[in-house]
PDB file of C-alpha atoms in Angstrom:
ATOM      1  CA  UNK M 179     -47.891   7.065 -18.902  1.00 68.00           C
ATOM      2  CA  UNK M 180     -50.532   4.967 -17.152  1.00 78.00           C
ATOM      3  CA  UNK M 181     -49.803   3.308 -13.835  1.00 82.00           C
ATOM      4  CA  UNK M 182     -49.589  -0.253 -15.194  1.00 83.00           C
ATOM      5  CA  UNK M 183     -47.048   0.674 -17.855  1.00 85.00           C
ATOM      6  CA  UNK M 184     -45.010   2.752 -15.384  1.00 88.00           C
ATOM      7  CA  UNK M 185     -44.828  -0.269 -13.077  1.00 88.00           C
ATOM      8  CA  UNK M 186     -43.502  -2.438 -15.927  1.00 88.00           C
ATOM      9  CA  UNK M 187     -40.934   0.205 -16.928  1.00 89.00           C
ATOM     10  CA  UNK M 188     -39.636   0.425 -13.352  1.00 89.00           C
ATOM     11  CA  UNK M 189     -39.641  -3.348 -12.876  1.00 91.00           C
ATOM     12  CA  UNK M 190     -37.721  -3.919 -16.130  1.00 90.00           C
ATOM     13  CA  UNK M 191     -35.213  -1.202 -15.201  1.00 90.00           C
ATOM     14  CA  UNK M 192     -34.591  -2.706 -11.746  1.00 90.00           C
ATOM     15  CA  UNK M 193     -34.079  -6.185 -13.166  1.00 91.00           C
ATOM     16  CA  UNK M 194     -31.719  -4.940 -15.870  1.00 91.00           C
ATOM     17  CA  UNK M 195     -29.678  -2.256 -14.112  1.00 86.00           C
ATOM     18  CA  UNK M 196     -29.674  -3.435 -10.489  1.00 85.00           C
ATOM     19  CA  UNK M 197     -29.915  -7.228 -10.711  1.00 85.00           C
ATOM     20  CA  UNK M 198     -28.005  -7.787 -13.997  1.00 82.00           C
ATOM     21  CA  UNK M 199     -30.759  -9.783 -15.695  1.00 89.00           C
ATOM     22  CA  UNK M 200     -30.458  -9.951 -19.482  1.00 90.00           C
ATOM     23  CA  UNK M 201     -33.331  -8.842 -21.723  1.00 91.00           C
ATOM     24  CA  UNK M 202     -34.427 -12.399 -22.573  1.00 91.00           C
ATOM     25  CA  UNK M 203     -34.795 -13.296 -18.881  1.00 90.00           C
ATOM     26  CA  UNK M 204     -36.729 -10.083 -18.211  1.00 91.00           C
ATOM     27  CA  UNK M 205     -39.076 -10.849 -21.120  1.00 92.00           C
ATOM     28  CA  UNK M 206     -39.890 -14.256 -19.611  1.00 91.00           C
ATOM     29  CA  UNK M 207     -40.421 -12.824 -16.113  1.00 90.00           C
ATOM     30  CA  UNK M 208     -42.711 -10.032 -17.296  1.00 90.00           C
ATOM     31  CA  UNK M 209     -44.504 -12.132 -19.925  1.00 90.00           C
ATOM     32  CA  UNK M 210     -43.623  -9.799 -22.819  1.00 91.00           C
ATOM     33  CA  UNK M 211     -41.446  -9.985 -25.932  1.00 92.00           C
ATOM     34  CA  UNK M 212     -37.760  -9.092 -25.973  1.00 90.00           C
ATOM     35  CA  UNK M 213     -38.333  -6.011 -28.217  1.00 90.00           C
ATOM     36  CA  UNK M 214     -40.899  -4.821 -25.663  1.00 92.00           C
ATOM     37  CA  UNK M 215     -38.266  -5.079 -22.899  1.00 91.00           C
ATOM     38  CA  UNK M 216     -35.880  -3.031 -25.029  1.00 91.00           C
ATOM     39  CA  UNK M 217     -38.564  -0.339 -25.450  1.00 90.00           C
ATOM     40  CA  UNK M 218     -39.311  -0.354 -21.703  1.00 91.00           C
ATOM     41  CA  UNK M 219     -35.632   0.179 -20.885  1.00 91.00           C
ATOM     42  CA  UNK M 220     -35.345   2.948 -23.463  1.00 90.00           C
ATOM     43  CA  UNK M 221     -38.404   4.629 -21.983  1.00 89.00           C
ATOM     44  CA  UNK M 222     -36.922   4.351 -18.480  1.00 88.00           C
ATOM     45  CA  UNK M 223     -33.976   6.438 -19.724  1.00 87.00           C
ATOM     46  CA  UNK M 224     -35.994   8.946 -21.713  1.00 84.00           C
ATOM     47  CA  UNK M 225     -38.383   9.557 -18.797  1.00 84.00           C
ATOM     48  CA  UNK M 226     -35.492  10.080 -16.368  1.00 83.00           C
ATOM     49  CA  UNK M 227     -36.378   7.007 -14.314  1.00 86.00           C
ATOM     50  CA  UNK M 228     -32.902   5.662 -15.068  1.00 86.00           C
ATOM     51  CA  UNK M 229     -30.030   8.138 -15.130  1.00 79.00           C
ATOM     52  CA  UNK M 230     -26.652   6.888 -16.245  1.00 72.00           C
ATOM     53  CA  UNK M 231     -23.463   8.723 -15.315  1.00 61.00           C
ATOM     54  CA  UNK M 232     -19.939   7.650 -16.238  1.00 55.00           C
ATOM     55  CA  UNK M 233     -17.239   8.480 -13.714  1.00 56.00           C
ATOM     56  CA  UNK M 234     -13.730   8.806 -15.099  1.00 53.00           C
ATOM     57  CA  UNK M 235     -11.502   8.271 -12.039  1.00 56.00           C
ATOM     58  CA  UNK M 236      -8.279   9.115 -13.880  1.00 56.00           C
ATOM     59  CA  UNK M 237      -8.876  12.855 -13.944  1.00 55.00           C
ATOM     60  CA  UNK M 238      -9.635  13.048 -10.214  1.00 89.00           C
ATOM     61  CA  UNK M 239      -6.731  10.852  -9.030  1.00 93.00           C
ATOM     62  CA  UNK M 240      -4.254  12.793 -11.171  1.00 93.00           C
ATOM     63  CA  UNK M 241      -5.386  16.002  -9.490  1.00 94.00           C
ATOM     64  CA  UNK M 242      -5.094  14.406  -6.046  1.00 96.00           C
ATOM     65  CA  UNK M 243      -1.573  13.236  -6.892  1.00 97.00           C
ATOM     66  CA  UNK M 244      -0.513  16.754  -7.912  1.00 97.00           C
ATOM     67  CA  UNK M 245      -1.935  18.191  -4.693  1.00 97.00           C
ATOM     68  CA  UNK M 246      -0.072  15.594  -2.600  1.00 97.00           C
ATOM     69  CA  UNK M 247       3.193  16.378  -4.378  1.00 98.00           C
ATOM     70  CA  UNK M 248       2.741  20.074  -3.677  1.00 97.00           C
ATOM     71  CA  UNK M 249       1.630  19.770  -0.034  1.00 97.00           C
ATOM     72  CA  UNK M 250       4.302  17.277   1.048  1.00 97.00           C
ATOM     73  CA  UNK M 251       7.077  18.278  -1.370  1.00 97.00           C
ATOM     74  CA  UNK M 252       7.157  14.842  -3.019  1.00 98.00           C
ATOM     75  CA  UNK M 253       9.113  13.776  -6.074  1.00 97.00           C
ATOM     76  CA  UNK M 254       6.121  11.686  -7.153  1.00 98.00           C
ATOM     77  CA  UNK M 255       2.655  10.712  -5.913  1.00 98.00           C
ATOM     78  CA  UNK M 256       0.630   7.893  -7.437  1.00 97.00           C
ATOM     79  CA  UNK M 257      -3.039   7.601  -6.465  1.00 97.00           C
ATOM     80  CA  UNK M 258      -4.962   4.396  -7.169  1.00 96.00           C
ATOM     81  CA  UNK M 259      -8.701   4.566  -7.732  1.00 93.00           C
ATOM     82  CA  UNK M 260     -10.272   1.885  -5.523  1.00 92.00           C
ATOM     83  CA  UNK M 261     -13.932   0.769  -5.363  1.00 89.00           C
ATOM     84  CA  UNK M 262     -14.055   0.295  -1.564  1.00 85.00           C
ATOM     85  CA  UNK M 263     -12.091   1.654   1.387  1.00 87.00           C
ATOM     86  CA  UNK M 264     -11.204  -1.789   2.751  1.00 86.00           C
ATOM     87  CA  UNK M 265      -7.710  -3.031   3.556  1.00 85.00           C
ATOM     88  CA  UNK M 266      -7.656  -6.225   1.481  1.00 85.00           C
ATOM     89  CA  UNK M 267      -8.967  -4.354  -1.571  1.00 90.00           C
ATOM     90  CA  UNK M 268      -6.591  -1.423  -1.078  1.00 94.00           C
ATOM     91  CA  UNK M 269      -3.516  -3.672  -0.942  1.00 94.00           C
ATOM     92  CA  UNK M 270      -4.412  -5.328  -4.241  1.00 93.00           C
ATOM     93  CA  UNK M 271      -4.674  -2.005  -6.056  1.00 95.00           C
ATOM     94  CA  UNK M 272      -1.614  -0.460  -4.404  1.00 97.00           C
ATOM     95  CA  UNK M 273       0.426  -3.569  -5.172  1.00 96.00           C
ATOM     96  CA  UNK M 274      -0.357  -3.219  -8.858  1.00 96.00           C
ATOM     97  CA  UNK M 275       0.425   0.519  -8.928  1.00 97.00           C
ATOM     98  CA  UNK M 276       3.703   0.110  -7.027  1.00 97.00           C
ATOM     99  CA  UNK M 277       4.851  -2.723  -9.306  1.00 97.00           C
ATOM    100  CA  UNK M 278       4.171  -0.578 -12.381  1.00 97.00           C
ATOM    101  CA  UNK M 279       6.072   2.349 -10.872  1.00 98.00           C
ATOM    102  CA  UNK M 280       9.072   0.128 -10.104  1.00 98.00           C
ATOM    103  CA  UNK M 281       9.016  -1.141 -13.682  1.00 97.00           C
ATOM    104  CA  UNK M 282       9.376   2.494 -14.820  1.00 96.00           C
ATOM    105  CA  UNK M 283      12.284   3.464 -12.567  1.00 97.00           C
ATOM    106  CA  UNK M 284      14.457   0.367 -11.992  1.00 97.00           C
ATOM    107  CA  UNK M 285      17.616   0.442 -14.110  1.00 97.00           C
ATOM    108  CA  UNK M 286      21.038  -1.215 -14.326  1.00 97.00           C
ATOM    109  CA  UNK M 287      23.192  -1.086 -11.168  1.00 97.00           C
ATOM    110  CA  UNK M 288      20.316  -0.107  -8.843  1.00 98.00           C
ATOM    111  CA  UNK M 289      20.238  -1.339  -5.253  1.00 98.00           C
ATOM    112  CA  UNK M 290      16.643  -1.973  -4.131  1.00 98.00           C
ATOM    113  CA  UNK M 291      15.924  -2.175  -0.416  1.00 97.00           C
ATOM    114  CA  UNK M 292      12.671  -3.849   0.612  1.00 97.00           C
ATOM    115  CA  UNK M 293      10.869  -4.537   3.877  1.00 93.00           C
ATOM    116  CA  UNK M 294       8.297  -7.246   4.538  1.00 88.00           C
ATOM    117  CA  UNK M 295       4.564  -7.620   5.278  1.00 88.00           C
ATOM    118  CA  UNK M 296       1.339  -8.102   3.342  1.00 91.00           C
ATOM    119  CA  UNK M 297       1.534  -4.814   1.415  1.00 94.00           C
ATOM    120  CA  UNK M 298       5.045  -5.635   0.155  1.00 95.00           C
ATOM    121  CA  UNK M 299       3.874  -9.145  -0.716  1.00 94.00           C
ATOM    122  CA  UNK M 300       1.090  -7.726  -2.898  1.00 95.00           C
ATOM    123  CA  UNK M 301       3.689  -5.624  -4.700  1.00 96.00           C
ATOM    124  CA  UNK M 302       6.039  -8.577  -5.152  1.00 96.00           C
ATOM    125  CA  UNK M 303       3.425 -10.813  -6.787  1.00 95.00           C
ATOM    126  CA  UNK M 304       2.567  -8.044  -9.289  1.00 96.00           C
ATOM    127  CA  UNK M 305       6.176  -7.400 -10.412  1.00 96.00           C
ATOM    128  CA  UNK M 306       6.971  -7.713 -14.100  1.00 93.00           C
ATOM    129  CA  UNK M 307      10.271  -9.251 -15.146  1.00 94.00           C
ATOM    130  CA  UNK M 308      12.682  -6.571 -16.322  1.00 95.00           C
ATOM    131  CA  UNK M 309      15.971  -7.333 -18.018  1.00 93.00           C
ATOM    132  CA  UNK M 310      18.404  -5.187 -16.065  1.00 96.00           C
ATOM    133  CA  UNK M 311      22.051  -5.808 -15.171  1.00 96.00           C
ATOM    134  CA  UNK M 312      23.846  -5.798 -11.823  1.00 97.00           C
ATOM    135  CA  UNK M 313      20.766  -4.989  -9.732  1.00 97.00           C
ATOM    136  CA  UNK M 314      20.902  -5.879  -6.035  1.00 97.00           C
ATOM    137  CA  UNK M 315      17.891  -6.571  -3.808  1.00 97.00           C
ATOM    138  CA  UNK M 316      18.427  -6.336  -0.050  1.00 97.00           C
ATOM    139  CA  UNK M 317      16.213  -6.741   3.000  1.00 95.00           C
ATOM    140  CA  UNK M 318      16.084  -3.484   4.963  1.00 94.00           C
ATOM    141  CA  UNK M 319      15.063  -4.900   8.348  1.00 88.00           C
ATOM    142  CA  UNK M 320      15.183  -8.175  10.208  1.00 80.00           C
ATOM    143  CA  UNK M 321      12.142 -10.415  10.178  1.00 71.00           C
ATOM    144  CA  UNK M 322      13.002 -13.466  12.280  1.00 61.00           C
ATOM    145  CA  UNK M 323      10.737 -14.071  15.302  1.00 54.00           C
ATOM    146  CA  UNK M 324       9.580 -16.867  17.580  1.00 47.00           C
ATOM    147  CA  UNK M 325       5.957 -16.362  16.510  1.00 49.00           C
ATOM    148  CA  UNK M 326       4.246 -18.437  13.829  1.00 48.00           C
ATOM    149  CA  UNK M 327       2.900 -15.380  11.993  1.00 54.00           C
ATOM    150  CA  UNK M 328       4.021 -15.220   8.359  1.00 61.00           C
ATOM    151  CA  UNK M 329       5.865 -12.009   7.420  1.00 67.00           C
ATOM    152  CA  UNK M 330       6.209 -13.099   3.742  1.00 83.00           C
ATOM    153  CA  UNK M 331       9.856 -11.960   3.956  1.00 84.00           C
ATOM    154  CA  UNK M 332      11.344 -14.914   2.050  1.00 88.00           C
ATOM    155  CA  UNK M 333       8.650 -14.867  -0.678  1.00 93.00           C
ATOM    156  CA  UNK M 334       9.081 -11.115  -1.185  1.00 94.00           C
ATOM    157  CA  UNK M 335      12.845 -11.399  -1.586  1.00 95.00           C
ATOM    158  CA  UNK M 336      12.504 -14.366  -3.944  1.00 95.00           C
ATOM    159  CA  UNK M 337       9.969 -12.582  -6.180  1.00 96.00           C
ATOM    160  CA  UNK M 338      12.010  -9.361  -6.297  1.00 97.00           C
ATOM    161  CA  UNK M 339      15.128 -11.329  -7.139  1.00 96.00           C
ATOM    162  CA  UNK M 340      13.299 -13.215  -9.880  1.00 96.00           C
ATOM    163  CA  UNK M 341      11.880 -10.010 -11.390  1.00 97.00           C
ATOM    164  CA  UNK M 342      15.277  -8.317 -11.615  1.00 97.00           C
ATOM    165  CA  UNK M 343      17.417 -11.383 -12.363  1.00 95.00           C
ATOM    166  CA  UNK M 344      19.445 -11.268  -9.149  1.00 96.00           C
ATOM    167  CA  UNK M 345      20.091 -13.230  -5.966  1.00 95.00           C
ATOM    168  CA  UNK M 346      18.577 -11.236  -3.065  1.00 96.00           C
ATOM    169  CA  UNK M 347      20.383 -10.493   0.190  1.00 95.00           C
ATOM    170  CA  UNK M 348      18.476 -11.752   3.209  1.00 92.00           C
ATOM    171  CA  UNK M 349      18.907 -10.185   6.671  1.00 90.00           C
ATOM    172  CA  UNK M 350      18.546 -13.261   8.926  1.00 86.00           C
ATOM    173  CA  UNK M 351      17.920 -11.353  12.155  1.00 85.00           C
ATOM    174  CA  UNK M 352      15.016 -10.316  14.365  1.00 83.00           C
ATOM    175  CA  UNK M 353      13.678  -6.804  13.797  1.00 82.00           C
ATOM    176  CA  UNK M 354      14.057  -5.925  17.489  1.00 83.00           C
ATOM    177  CA  UNK M 355      16.255  -7.498  20.183  1.00 84.00           C
ATOM    178  CA  UNK M 356      16.051  -7.327  23.980  1.00 83.00           C
ATOM    179  CA  UNK M 357      19.367  -5.554  24.638  1.00 87.00           C
ATOM    180  CA  UNK M 358      21.543  -3.047  22.790  1.00 90.00           C
ATOM    181  CA  UNK M 359      24.626  -5.197  23.357  1.00 93.00           C
ATOM    182  CA  UNK M 360      22.931  -8.056  21.473  1.00 90.00           C
ATOM    183  CA  UNK M 361      22.344  -5.737  18.533  1.00 90.00           C
ATOM    184  CA  UNK M 362      25.945  -4.517  18.640  1.00 92.00           C
ATOM    185  CA  UNK M 363      27.238  -8.078  18.637  1.00 93.00           C
ATOM    186  CA  UNK M 364      25.095  -8.949  15.611  1.00 91.00           C
ATOM    187  CA  UNK M 365      26.184  -5.837  13.712  1.00 90.00           C
ATOM    188  CA  UNK M 366      29.841  -6.658  14.407  1.00 92.00           C
ATOM    189  CA  UNK M 367      29.610  -9.819  12.299  1.00 93.00           C
ATOM    190  CA  UNK M 368      31.230  -9.006   8.920  1.00 93.00           C
ATOM    191  CA  UNK M 369      28.564 -10.852   6.889  1.00 92.00           C
ATOM    192  CA  UNK M 370      25.719  -9.050   8.661  1.00 92.00           C
ATOM    193  CA  UNK M 371      27.560  -5.739   8.427  1.00 93.00           C
ATOM    194  CA  UNK M 372      27.904  -6.159   4.658  1.00 95.00           C
ATOM    195  CA  UNK M 373      24.137  -6.638   4.247  1.00 94.00           C
ATOM    196  CA  UNK M 374      23.351  -3.683   6.518  1.00 94.00           C
ATOM    197  CA  UNK M 375      25.752  -1.487   4.555  1.00 96.00           C
ATOM    198  CA  UNK M 376      24.086  -2.551   1.311  1.00 96.00           C
ATOM    199  CA  UNK M 377      20.765  -1.363   2.761  1.00 95.00           C
ATOM    200  CA  UNK M 378      22.334   2.012   3.543  1.00 96.00           C
ATOM    201  CA  UNK M 379      23.711   2.229  -0.013  1.00 97.00           C
ATOM    202  CA  UNK M 380      20.370   1.322  -1.640  1.00 97.00           C
ATOM    203  CA  UNK M 381      19.172   4.097  -3.956  1.00 98.00           C
ATOM    204  CA  UNK M 382      15.620   2.686  -3.980  1.00 98.00           C
ATOM    205  CA  UNK M 383      13.850   1.902  -0.701  1.00 98.00           C
ATOM    206  CA  UNK M 384      10.381   0.363  -0.732  1.00 98.00           C
ATOM    207  CA  UNK M 385       8.368   0.211   2.480  1.00 97.00           C
ATOM    208  CA  UNK M 386       4.945   0.580   4.071  1.00 95.00           C
ATOM    209  CA  UNK M 387       3.536   1.899   7.338  1.00 93.00           C
ATOM    210  CA  UNK M 388       2.774  -0.398  10.238  1.00 86.00           C
ATOM    211  CA  UNK M 389      -0.373   0.603  12.112  1.00 77.00           C
ATOM    212  CA  UNK M 390      -0.444   0.926  15.911  1.00 76.00           C
ATOM    213  CA  UNK M 391      -2.863  -1.901  16.567  1.00 62.00           C
ATOM    214  CA  UNK M 392      -2.277  -5.121  18.485  1.00 54.00           C
ATOM    215  CA  UNK M 393      -3.553  -7.143  15.508  1.00 53.00           C
ATOM    216  CA  UNK M 394      -1.012  -5.597  13.103  1.00 53.00           C
ATOM    217  CA  UNK M 395       1.753  -7.871  11.859  1.00 53.00           C
ATOM    218  CA  UNK M 396       4.662  -6.436  13.842  1.00 55.00           C
ATOM    219  CA  UNK M 397       2.738  -6.644  17.126  1.00 54.00           C
ATOM    220  CA  UNK M 398       1.993 -10.330  16.498  1.00 56.00           C
ATOM    221  CA  UNK M 399       5.669 -11.282  16.288  1.00 53.00           C
ATOM    222  CA  UNK M 400       6.341 -11.131  20.035  1.00 52.00           C
ATOM    223  CA  UNK M 401       9.068  -8.480  19.999  1.00 57.00           C
ATOM    224  CA  UNK M 402       7.598  -6.102  22.577  1.00 62.00           C
ATOM    225  CA  UNK M 403       7.666  -6.046  26.353  1.00 62.00           C
ATOM    226  CA  UNK M 404       4.822  -4.433  28.313  1.00 67.00           C
ATOM    227  CA  UNK M 405       7.115  -1.452  28.920  1.00 69.00           C
ATOM    228  CA  UNK M 406       7.691  -1.085  25.171  1.00 67.00           C
ATOM    229  CA  UNK M 407       3.957  -1.134  24.524  1.00 70.00           C
ATOM    230  CA  UNK M 408       3.271   1.448  27.247  1.00 71.00           C
ATOM    231  CA  UNK M 409       5.869   3.798  25.741  1.00 67.00           C
ATOM    232  CA  UNK M 410       4.164   3.667  22.343  1.00 76.00           C
ATOM    233  CA  UNK M 411       0.583   3.930  23.540  1.00 75.00           C
ATOM    234  CA  UNK M 412      -0.925   7.319  22.747  1.00 75.00           C
ATOM    235  CA  UNK M 413       2.272   8.640  21.143  1.00 84.00           C
ATOM    236  CA  UNK M 414       3.209   6.515  18.138  1.00 87.00           C
ATOM    237  CA  UNK M 415       1.153   6.823  14.947  1.00 91.00           C
ATOM    238  CA  UNK M 416       3.020   4.187  12.957  1.00 89.00           C
ATOM    239  CA  UNK M 417       6.317   2.512  12.169  1.00 90.00           C
ATOM    240  CA  UNK M 418       8.639   2.226   9.200  1.00 93.00           C
ATOM    241  CA  UNK M 419      11.163  -0.610   9.325  1.00 90.00           C
ATOM    242  CA  UNK M 420       9.988  -1.251  12.921  1.00 85.00           C
ATOM    243  CA  UNK M 421      11.010   2.257  14.010  1.00 90.00           C
ATOM    244  CA  UNK M 422       8.129   4.093  15.678  1.00 90.00           C
ATOM    245  CA  UNK M 423       7.384   7.781  15.256  1.00 93.00           C
ATOM    246  CA  UNK M 424       4.778  10.340  16.297  1.00 92.00           C
ATOM    247  CA  UNK M 425       2.515  12.639  14.258  1.00 91.00           C
ATOM    248  CA  UNK M 426       5.412  14.982  13.504  1.00 92.00           C
ATOM    249  CA  UNK M 427       7.679  12.133  12.398  1.00 93.00           C
ATOM    250  CA  UNK M 428       9.823  12.136  15.551  1.00 92.00           C
ATOM    251  CA  UNK M 429      11.073   8.853  17.063  1.00 90.00           C
ATOM    252  CA  UNK M 430       8.849   7.905  20.021  1.00 86.00           C
ATOM    253  CA  UNK M 431      11.049   5.592  22.057  1.00 82.00           C
ATOM    254  CA  UNK M 432      14.805   6.044  21.625  1.00 85.00           C
ATOM    255  CA  UNK M 433      15.591   2.968  23.734  1.00 83.00           C
ATOM    256  CA  UNK M 434      13.424   0.769  21.490  1.00 86.00           C
ATOM    257  CA  UNK M 435      14.900   2.422  18.407  1.00 88.00           C
ATOM    258  CA  UNK M 436      18.433   1.546  19.589  1.00 89.00           C
ATOM    259  CA  UNK M 437      17.425  -2.115  19.848  1.00 87.00           C
ATOM    260  CA  UNK M 438      16.030  -2.205  16.291  1.00 88.00           C
ATOM    261  CA  UNK M 439      18.037  -3.844  13.514  1.00 88.00           C
ATOM    262  CA  UNK M 440      18.008  -2.497   9.980  1.00 88.00           C
ATOM    263  CA  UNK M 441      17.994   0.795   8.127  1.00 92.00           C
ATOM    264  CA  UNK M 442      17.358   3.907  10.209  1.00 92.00           C
ATOM    265  CA  UNK M 443      14.773   6.511   9.254  1.00 94.00           C
ATOM    266  CA  UNK M 444      17.268   9.313   8.626  1.00 94.00           C
ATOM    267  CA  UNK M 445      18.893   7.188   5.940  1.00 96.00           C
ATOM    268  CA  UNK M 446      15.595   7.025   4.060  1.00 96.00           C
ATOM    269  CA  UNK M 447      15.754  10.795   3.514  1.00 95.00           C
ATOM    270  CA  UNK M 448      18.925  10.316   1.466  1.00 95.00           C
ATOM    271  CA  UNK M 449      17.531   7.814  -1.034  1.00 97.00           C
ATOM    272  CA  UNK M 450      17.029   8.658  -4.691  1.00 98.00           C
ATOM    273  CA  UNK M 451      13.632   6.950  -4.410  1.00 98.00           C
ATOM    274  CA  UNK M 452      12.184   6.502  -0.934  1.00 98.00           C
ATOM    275  CA  UNK M 453       8.841   4.891  -1.769  1.00 98.00           C
ATOM    276  CA  UNK M 454       6.027   4.646   0.778  1.00 98.00           C
ATOM    277  CA  UNK M 455       3.173   2.362  -0.263  1.00 98.00           C
ATOM    278  CA  UNK M 456       0.214   2.533   2.108  1.00 97.00           C
ATOM    279  CA  UNK M 457      -3.478   3.326   2.398  1.00 95.00           C
ATOM    280  CA  UNK M 458      -6.558   2.653   4.474  1.00 92.00           C
ATOM    281  CA  UNK M 459      -8.206   4.055   7.604  1.00 90.00           C
ATOM    282  CA  UNK M 460      -5.632   2.563  10.020  1.00 89.00           C
ATOM    283  CA  UNK M 461      -2.680   4.021   8.118  1.00 93.00           C
ATOM    284  CA  UNK M 462      -3.684   7.680   7.647  1.00 94.00           C
ATOM    285  CA  UNK M 463      -2.048   9.053  10.806  1.00 94.00           C
ATOM    286  CA  UNK M 464       1.083   6.990  10.180  1.00 95.00           C
ATOM    287  CA  UNK M 465       1.399   8.138   6.564  1.00 97.00           C
ATOM    288  CA  UNK M 466       0.945  11.739   7.656  1.00 96.00           C
ATOM    289  CA  UNK M 467       3.670  11.394  10.311  1.00 95.00           C
ATOM    290  CA  UNK M 468       6.039   9.751   7.804  1.00 96.00           C
ATOM    291  CA  UNK M 469       5.514  12.566   5.304  1.00 97.00           C
ATOM    292  CA  UNK M 470       6.000  15.209   8.005  1.00 95.00           C
ATOM    293  CA  UNK M 471       9.252  13.441   8.932  1.00 95.00           C
ATOM    294  CA  UNK M 472      10.251  13.521   5.240  1.00 96.00           C
ATOM    295  CA  UNK M 473      11.011   9.791   5.229  1.00 97.00           C
ATOM    296  CA  UNK M 474       9.432   9.328   1.783  1.00 97.00           C
ATOM    297  CA  UNK M 475       9.784  11.264  -1.447  1.00 97.00           C
ATOM    298  CA  UNK M 476       7.371   9.008  -3.340  1.00 98.00           C
ATOM    299  CA  UNK M 477       3.892   8.096  -2.074  1.00 98.00           C
ATOM    300  CA  UNK M 478       1.621   5.431  -3.555  1.00 98.00           C
ATOM    301  CA  UNK M 479      -1.837   5.441  -1.968  1.00 97.00           C
ATOM    302  CA  UNK M 480      -5.580   5.359  -2.720  1.00 96.00           C
ATOM    303  CA  UNK M 481      -7.939   8.248  -3.445  1.00 95.00           C
ATOM    304  CA  UNK M 482      -9.706   8.145  -0.061  1.00 94.00           C
ATOM    305  CA  UNK M 483      -6.460   8.191   1.928  1.00 95.00           C
ATOM    306  CA  UNK M 484      -5.135  10.921  -0.380  1.00 96.00           C
ATOM    307  CA  UNK M 485      -8.119  13.146   0.373  1.00 94.00           C
ATOM    308  CA  UNK M 486      -7.807  12.594   4.122  1.00 95.00           C
ATOM    309  CA  UNK M 487      -4.130  13.561   3.953  1.00 96.00           C
ATOM    310  CA  UNK M 488      -4.923  16.707   1.970  1.00 95.00           C
ATOM    311  CA  UNK M 489      -7.654  17.702   4.440  1.00 93.00           C
ATOM    312  CA  UNK M 490      -5.330  17.362   7.453  1.00 87.00           C
ATOM    313  CA  UNK M 491      -4.106  20.574   9.047  1.00 80.00           C
ATOM    314  CA  UNK M 492      -0.690  20.999  10.641  1.00 71.00           C
TER     315      UNK M 492
END
């Protein structure tokens, strides 16, 4: 192939495959007919200038899911294939996968415990309506704060209630209080106690991992003193239901844990479905710690996070 023709073949291939030009537009740009463009593109493939490969992500993610189930002794792992390892993209894909999984497992008389935050919100907006009877939806941890940051708690409960034809049970409390006696007084109220007990009875718990970063949602709500923050620094890898744990899944600060309202981590081990939905670079250590602590028996994550978890050594 002479140099001039090779240049046209390459130029046509770049316009078509990289810049998404159609063949008519390429013909005008190169000053040739449309059939000529078609021949140039065909030649680009036959000469090996353009090599097309089709990646089927389903086979790889299924294998990753099986490996996760084996390594962490999970009832179920679901791995979403995502195009980019970025938080806002990950949450969209995980929300869809988690909603589909819930549609499979939710049945009559289930009690579904949910937390709050952006990951749970992405799940809630993807939920399909399912005609089930006597399902209860309950908030697993308090979400009231004096900050203006939106936790999406009310929207999440509303959307879950709508999907499963039920009136959700809100927990109108802060996640963390300043003194244990304040927590004890709140828990003594019979209405609050009823909601907390419903969370304990829930056979399905749905939650995510909070990352240990000052820009994460929980840290923006103004719950923590400087002493609290110092106690978590360098030890905690994440939180579930505002309860912080280390890389081995052990509670980091018992004093802070005693001031936290909502389901405790040990209770999550007793659920029929304890579903952790999380992924992304800031969540890897937290997910690993949660799985080591056996707080989840179902994991929904992305393929990059899955591989990082599989590569981690004890």
